[in-house]
Coordinates of C-alpha atoms and ligand atoms in Angstrom, one line a residue:
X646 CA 43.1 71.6 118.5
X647 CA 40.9 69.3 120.5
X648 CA 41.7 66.4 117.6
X649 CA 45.1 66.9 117.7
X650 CA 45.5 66.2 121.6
X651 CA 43.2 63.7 121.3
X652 CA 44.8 62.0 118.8
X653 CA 47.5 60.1 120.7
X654 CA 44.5 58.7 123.1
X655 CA 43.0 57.0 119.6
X656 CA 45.8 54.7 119.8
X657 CA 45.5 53.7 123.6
X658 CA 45.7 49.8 123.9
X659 CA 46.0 47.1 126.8
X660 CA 49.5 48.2 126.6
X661 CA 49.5 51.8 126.8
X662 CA 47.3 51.3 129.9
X663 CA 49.1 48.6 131.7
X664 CA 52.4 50.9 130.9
X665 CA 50.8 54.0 131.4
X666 CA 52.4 55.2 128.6
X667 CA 51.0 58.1 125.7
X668 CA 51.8 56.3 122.9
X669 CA 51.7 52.1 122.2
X670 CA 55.5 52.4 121.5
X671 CA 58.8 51.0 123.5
X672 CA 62.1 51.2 123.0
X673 CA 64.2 48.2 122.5
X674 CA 66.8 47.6 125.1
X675 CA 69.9 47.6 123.6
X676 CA 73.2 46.8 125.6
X677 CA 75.7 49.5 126.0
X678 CA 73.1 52.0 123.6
X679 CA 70.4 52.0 126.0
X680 CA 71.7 54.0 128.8
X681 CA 69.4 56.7 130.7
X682 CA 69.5 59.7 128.2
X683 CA 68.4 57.4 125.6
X684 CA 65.4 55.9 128.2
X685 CA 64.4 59.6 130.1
X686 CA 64.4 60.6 126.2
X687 CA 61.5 57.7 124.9
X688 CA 59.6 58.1 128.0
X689 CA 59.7 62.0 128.6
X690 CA 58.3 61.7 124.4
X691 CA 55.4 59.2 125.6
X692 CA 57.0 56.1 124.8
X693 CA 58.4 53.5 127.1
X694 CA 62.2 54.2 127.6
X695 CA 63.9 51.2 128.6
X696 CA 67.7 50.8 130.3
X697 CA 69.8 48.2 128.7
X698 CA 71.8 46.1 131.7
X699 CA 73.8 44.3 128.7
X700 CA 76.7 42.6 130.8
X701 CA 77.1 45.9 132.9
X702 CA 78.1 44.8 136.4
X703 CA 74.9 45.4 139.1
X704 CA 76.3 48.8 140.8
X705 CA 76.6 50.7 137.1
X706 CA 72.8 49.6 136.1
X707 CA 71.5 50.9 139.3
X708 CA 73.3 54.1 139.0
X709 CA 71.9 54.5 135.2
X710 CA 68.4 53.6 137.0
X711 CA 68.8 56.4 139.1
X712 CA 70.4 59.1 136.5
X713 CA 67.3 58.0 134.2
X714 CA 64.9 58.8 137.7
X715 CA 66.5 62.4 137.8
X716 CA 65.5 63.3 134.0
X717 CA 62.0 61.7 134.0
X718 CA 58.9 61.0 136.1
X719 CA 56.9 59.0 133.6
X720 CA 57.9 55.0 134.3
X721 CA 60.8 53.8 132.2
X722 CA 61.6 49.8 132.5
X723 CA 64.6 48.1 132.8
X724 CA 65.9 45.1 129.9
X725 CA 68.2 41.8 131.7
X726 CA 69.6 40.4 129.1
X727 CA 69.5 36.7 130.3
X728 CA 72.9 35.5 129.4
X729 CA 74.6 38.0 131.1
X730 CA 76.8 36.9 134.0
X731 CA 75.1 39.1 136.6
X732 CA 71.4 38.4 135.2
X733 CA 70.5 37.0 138.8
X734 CA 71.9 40.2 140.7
X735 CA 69.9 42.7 138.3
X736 CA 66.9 40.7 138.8
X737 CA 67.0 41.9 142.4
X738 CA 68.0 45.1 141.5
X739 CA 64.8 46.2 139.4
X740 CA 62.9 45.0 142.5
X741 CA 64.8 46.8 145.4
X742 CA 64.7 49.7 143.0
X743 CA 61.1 49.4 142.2
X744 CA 61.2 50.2 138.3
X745 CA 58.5 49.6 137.0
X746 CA 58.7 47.5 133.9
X747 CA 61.1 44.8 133.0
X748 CA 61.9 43.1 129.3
X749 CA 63.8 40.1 129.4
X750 CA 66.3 39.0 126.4
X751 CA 67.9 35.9 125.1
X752 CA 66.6 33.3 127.3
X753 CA 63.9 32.3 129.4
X754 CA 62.9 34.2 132.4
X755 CA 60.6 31.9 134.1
X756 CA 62.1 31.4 137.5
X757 CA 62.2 35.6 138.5
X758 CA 58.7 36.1 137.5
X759 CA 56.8 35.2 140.6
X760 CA 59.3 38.2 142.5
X761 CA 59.1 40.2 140.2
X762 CA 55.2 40.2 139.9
X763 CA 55.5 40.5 144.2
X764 CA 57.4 43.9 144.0
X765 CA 54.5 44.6 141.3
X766 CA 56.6 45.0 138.1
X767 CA 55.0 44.5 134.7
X768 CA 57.0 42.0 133.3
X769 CA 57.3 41.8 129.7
X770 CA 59.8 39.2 128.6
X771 CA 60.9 39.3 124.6
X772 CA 60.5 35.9 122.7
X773 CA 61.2 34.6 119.5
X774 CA 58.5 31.5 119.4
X775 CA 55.4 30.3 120.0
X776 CA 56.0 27.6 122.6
X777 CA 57.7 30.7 125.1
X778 CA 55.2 33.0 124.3
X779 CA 52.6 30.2 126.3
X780 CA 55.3 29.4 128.5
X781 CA 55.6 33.1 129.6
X782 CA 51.9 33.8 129.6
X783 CA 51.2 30.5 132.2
X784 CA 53.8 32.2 134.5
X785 CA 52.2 35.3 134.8
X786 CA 53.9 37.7 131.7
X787 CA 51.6 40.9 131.7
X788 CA 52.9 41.0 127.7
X789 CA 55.3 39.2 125.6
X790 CA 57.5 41.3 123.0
X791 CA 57.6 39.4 119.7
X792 CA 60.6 39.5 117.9
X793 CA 61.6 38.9 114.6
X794 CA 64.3 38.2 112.9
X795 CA 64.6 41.5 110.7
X796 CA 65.8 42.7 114.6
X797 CA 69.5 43.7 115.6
X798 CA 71.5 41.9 118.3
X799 CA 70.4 38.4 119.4
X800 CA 67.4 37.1 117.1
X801 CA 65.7 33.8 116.6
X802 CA 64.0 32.4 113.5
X803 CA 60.9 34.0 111.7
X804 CA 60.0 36.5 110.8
X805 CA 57.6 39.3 112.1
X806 CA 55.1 38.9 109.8
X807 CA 54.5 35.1 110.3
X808 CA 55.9 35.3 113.8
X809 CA 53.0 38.1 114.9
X810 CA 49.9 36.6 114.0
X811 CA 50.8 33.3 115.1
X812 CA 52.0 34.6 119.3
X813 CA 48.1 37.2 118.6
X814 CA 46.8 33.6 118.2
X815 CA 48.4 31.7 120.8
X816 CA 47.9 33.9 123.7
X817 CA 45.6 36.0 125.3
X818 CA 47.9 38.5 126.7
X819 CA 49.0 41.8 124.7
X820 CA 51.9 41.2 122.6
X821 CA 54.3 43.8 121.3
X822 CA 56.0 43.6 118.1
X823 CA 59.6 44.0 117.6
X824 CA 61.7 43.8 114.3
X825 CA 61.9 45.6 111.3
X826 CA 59.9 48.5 112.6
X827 CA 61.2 51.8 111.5
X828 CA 58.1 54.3 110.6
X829 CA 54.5 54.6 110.6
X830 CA 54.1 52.1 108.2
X831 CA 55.7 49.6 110.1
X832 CA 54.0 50.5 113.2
X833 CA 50.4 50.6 111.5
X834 CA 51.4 47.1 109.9
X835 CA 51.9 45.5 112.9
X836 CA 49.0 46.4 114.5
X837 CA 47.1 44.8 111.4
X838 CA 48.6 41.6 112.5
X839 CA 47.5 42.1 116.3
X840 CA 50.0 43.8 117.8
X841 CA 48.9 46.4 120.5
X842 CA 52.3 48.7 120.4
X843 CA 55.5 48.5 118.6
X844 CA 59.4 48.2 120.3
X845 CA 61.6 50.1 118.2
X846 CA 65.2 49.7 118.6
X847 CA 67.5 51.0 115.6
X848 CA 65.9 54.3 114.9
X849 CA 66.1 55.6 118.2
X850 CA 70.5 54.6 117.7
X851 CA 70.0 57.4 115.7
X852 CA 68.4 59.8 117.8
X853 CA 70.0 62.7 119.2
X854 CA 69.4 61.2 122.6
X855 CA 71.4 58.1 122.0
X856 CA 75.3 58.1 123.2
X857 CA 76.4 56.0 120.9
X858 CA 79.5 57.3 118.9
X859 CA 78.8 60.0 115.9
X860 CA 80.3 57.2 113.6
X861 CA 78.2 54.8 114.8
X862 CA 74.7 56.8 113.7
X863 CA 76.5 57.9 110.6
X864 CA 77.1 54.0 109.3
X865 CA 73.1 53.6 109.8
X866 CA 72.4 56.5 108.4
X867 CA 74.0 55.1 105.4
X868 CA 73.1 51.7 105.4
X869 CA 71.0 50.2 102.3
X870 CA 68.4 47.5 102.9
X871 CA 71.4 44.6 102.5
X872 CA 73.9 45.7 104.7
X873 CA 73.5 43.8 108.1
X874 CA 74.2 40.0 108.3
X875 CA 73.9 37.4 110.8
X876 CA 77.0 35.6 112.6
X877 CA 76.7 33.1 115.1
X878 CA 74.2 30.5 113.7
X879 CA 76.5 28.0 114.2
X880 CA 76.6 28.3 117.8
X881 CA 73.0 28.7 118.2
X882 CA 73.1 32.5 119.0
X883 CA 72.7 34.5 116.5
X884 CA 73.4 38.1 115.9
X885 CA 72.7 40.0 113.3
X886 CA 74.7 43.2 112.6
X887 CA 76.3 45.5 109.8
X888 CA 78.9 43.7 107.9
X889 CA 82.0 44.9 107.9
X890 CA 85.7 43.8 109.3
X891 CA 84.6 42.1 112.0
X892 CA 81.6 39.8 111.0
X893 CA 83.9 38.1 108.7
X894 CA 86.5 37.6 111.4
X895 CA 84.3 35.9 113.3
X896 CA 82.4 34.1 109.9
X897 CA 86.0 33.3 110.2
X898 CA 86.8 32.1 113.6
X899 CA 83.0 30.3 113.4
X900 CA 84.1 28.3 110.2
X901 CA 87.1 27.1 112.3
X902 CA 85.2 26.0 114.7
X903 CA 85.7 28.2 117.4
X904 CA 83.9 27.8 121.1
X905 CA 80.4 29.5 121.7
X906 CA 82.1 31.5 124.4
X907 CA 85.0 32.4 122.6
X908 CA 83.1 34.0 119.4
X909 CA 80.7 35.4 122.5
X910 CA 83.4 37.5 123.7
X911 CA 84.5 38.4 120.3
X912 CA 80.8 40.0 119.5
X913 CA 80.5 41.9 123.2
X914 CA 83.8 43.3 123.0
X915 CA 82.8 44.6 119.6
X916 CA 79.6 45.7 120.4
X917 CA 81.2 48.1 123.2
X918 CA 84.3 49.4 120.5
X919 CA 81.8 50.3 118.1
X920 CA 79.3 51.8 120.1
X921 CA 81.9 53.9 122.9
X922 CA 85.2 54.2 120.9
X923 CA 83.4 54.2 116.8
X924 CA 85.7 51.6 115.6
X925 CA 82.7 50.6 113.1
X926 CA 85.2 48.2 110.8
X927 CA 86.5 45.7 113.7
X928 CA 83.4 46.6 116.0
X929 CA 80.1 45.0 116.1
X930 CA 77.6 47.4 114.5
X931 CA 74.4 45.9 116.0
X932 CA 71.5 47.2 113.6
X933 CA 67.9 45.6 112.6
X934 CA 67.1 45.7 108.6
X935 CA 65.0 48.5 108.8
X936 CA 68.6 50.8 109.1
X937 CA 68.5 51.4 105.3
X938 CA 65.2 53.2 105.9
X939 CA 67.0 55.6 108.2
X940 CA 67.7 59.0 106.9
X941 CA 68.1 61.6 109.8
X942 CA 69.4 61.9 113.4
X943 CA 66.1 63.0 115.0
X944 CA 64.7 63.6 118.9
X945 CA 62.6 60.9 119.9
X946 CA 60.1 63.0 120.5
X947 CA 60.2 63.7 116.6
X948 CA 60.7 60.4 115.6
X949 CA 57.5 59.6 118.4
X950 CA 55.6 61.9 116.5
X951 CA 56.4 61.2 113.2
X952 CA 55.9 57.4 113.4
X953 CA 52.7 58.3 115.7
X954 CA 51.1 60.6 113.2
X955 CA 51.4 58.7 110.3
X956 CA 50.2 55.0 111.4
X957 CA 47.3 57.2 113.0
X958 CA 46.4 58.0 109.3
X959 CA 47.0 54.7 108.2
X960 CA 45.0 53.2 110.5
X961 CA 42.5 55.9 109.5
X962 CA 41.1 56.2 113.4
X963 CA 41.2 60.4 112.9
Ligands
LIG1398 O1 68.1 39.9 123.4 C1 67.8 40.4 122.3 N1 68.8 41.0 121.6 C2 70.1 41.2 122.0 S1 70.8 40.8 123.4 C3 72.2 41.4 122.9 S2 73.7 41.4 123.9 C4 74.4 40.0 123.2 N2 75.5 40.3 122.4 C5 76.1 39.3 121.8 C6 75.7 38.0 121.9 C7 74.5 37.7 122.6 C8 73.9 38.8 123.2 C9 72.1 41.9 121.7 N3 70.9 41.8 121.2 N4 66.6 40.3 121.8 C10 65.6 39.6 122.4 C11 65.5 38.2 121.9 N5 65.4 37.2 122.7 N6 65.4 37.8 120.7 C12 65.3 36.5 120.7 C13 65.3 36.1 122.0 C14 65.2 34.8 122.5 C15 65.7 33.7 121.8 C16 65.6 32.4 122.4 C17 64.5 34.6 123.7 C18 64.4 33.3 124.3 C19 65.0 32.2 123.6 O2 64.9 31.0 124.1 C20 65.1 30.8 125.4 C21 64.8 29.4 125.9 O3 65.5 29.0 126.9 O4 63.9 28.8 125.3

């Protein structure tokens, strides 16, 4: 008995301290997925749940703040993706409503860190390189989420297994690793490379938590290993997603040359109609590689458990 509640506090690191979370896990924020059932959910299971501000307007992120507030006590954080168009006005949001963790996405964060670190929020921006892992690290990041390419939504170049080791080496804050992690395995792996806890994004879509439409989870669910692509190279944002209908629309539009924030539009549109209506052939189906691992619509705190309990053996610290 005494092993088995201890066994979660085997696999405390810098991060589950400076989170003051359970387990060394996080949930990736994901734009219109990661509302507050899907955050009260992670975090009521011992993880970090985090809200997804996506390109929600300010109002509609501080109202899923405070839903998530009513279904938990234990500290969720809050994800700005940076090239929203309200990015500025959520960074003041997280701060008048004191949450206690932010993740950045897509871009660099820099110039909100010093407020941020005022109103005492952990800030943990996501990166995709090296050189902003250092960057983020001299501006006062508690962490830095490293992401690799196997990752749905926006990604950068590598890899997480050369991308790890490499952000371990070049900084001396924890770092979290993001992509490609769907089980214990993954989880146990990437603490071999450094890591101190994993962000998980595309298992939890298929949680019974997550809001996103039943035909949504059922196109993961049946997803093999080569089923997502990436569209949007060309414009020097790249997305990677389930192909289907509309990736080679916009391969399409992308070949003709179409504007950045034309095809941009495109993709967020699509995101939204696949997640909310489960139009999964002209939406964007978001996913990371890992999806073809996914069997089961789980809780979180099963899929916690699970993924908990078996990198806890692999990591033989029982
Ligand atoms: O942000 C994500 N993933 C996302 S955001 C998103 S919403 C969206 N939808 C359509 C098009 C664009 C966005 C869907 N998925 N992951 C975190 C992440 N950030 N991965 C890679 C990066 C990244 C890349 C380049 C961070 C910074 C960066 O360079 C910034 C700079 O200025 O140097």
């Amino acid at each position: 008995m005494n092993q088995i509640r201890n066994r979660g506090c085997r696999m405390k690191t810098r991060i589950s301290e400076l989170l003051n979370i359970e387990y060394p896990i996080i949930q990736g924020g994901m734009a219109w997925v990661a509302e507050h059932h899907l955050a009260a959910g992670v975090s009521n299971a011992g993880g970090l749940g985090i809200i997804a501000a996506g390109n929600a307007p300010v109002e509609a992120v501080r109202e899923e703040i405070r839903k998530a507030k009513a279904l938990t006590d234990k500290p969720f954080g809050v994800n700005i993706m940076l090239l929203s168009p309200y990015a500025s006005e959520i960074a003041n949001l997280v701060v008048e409503e004191k949450v206690a963790v932010v993740t950045t996405g897509a871009g660099n964060p820099e110039k909100y860190i010093p407020m941020w670190k005022e109103a005492g929020i952990k800030v943990i921006p996501v990166i995709a390189s090296v050189a902003l892992a250092k960057r983020m690290e001299k501006h006062g990041a508690d962490a830095v989420v490293a992401e690799g390419c196997e990752a749905g939504g926006h990604i950068g170049e590598l890899t997480t297994m050369a991308l790890i080791p490499q952000i371990v080496d070049a900084v001396s804050i924890p770092v979290i690793a993001a992509g490609g992690i769907g089980d214990g395995r993954g989880l146990a792996a990437v603490f071999m490379l450094g890591a101190e806890a994993g962000q998980i994004g595309t298992r939890f879509v298929v949680s019974h938590e997550s809001i996103v439409h039943s035909n949504y989870k059922k196109r993961l669910i049946q997803s093999k290993d080569i089923d997502s692509t990436v569209t949007g190279r060309s414009t020097g944002h790249p997305v990677r997603s389930i192909r289907n209908q509309m990736t080679r629309q916009y391969t399409k539009l992308e070949q003709e040359g179409k504007s950045f924030e034309e095809l941009e539009l495109l993709t967020l549109g699509s995101l939204r109609k696949a997640v909310m209506e489960g139009d999964i052939n002209n939406g964007s189906v978001m996913a990371g590689q890992i999806a073809g691992l996914i069997s089961k619509e789980q809780s979180c705190k099963e899929i916690i458990s699970e993924i908990i309990e078996e990198a806890d053996k692999l990591l033989k610290i029982n």
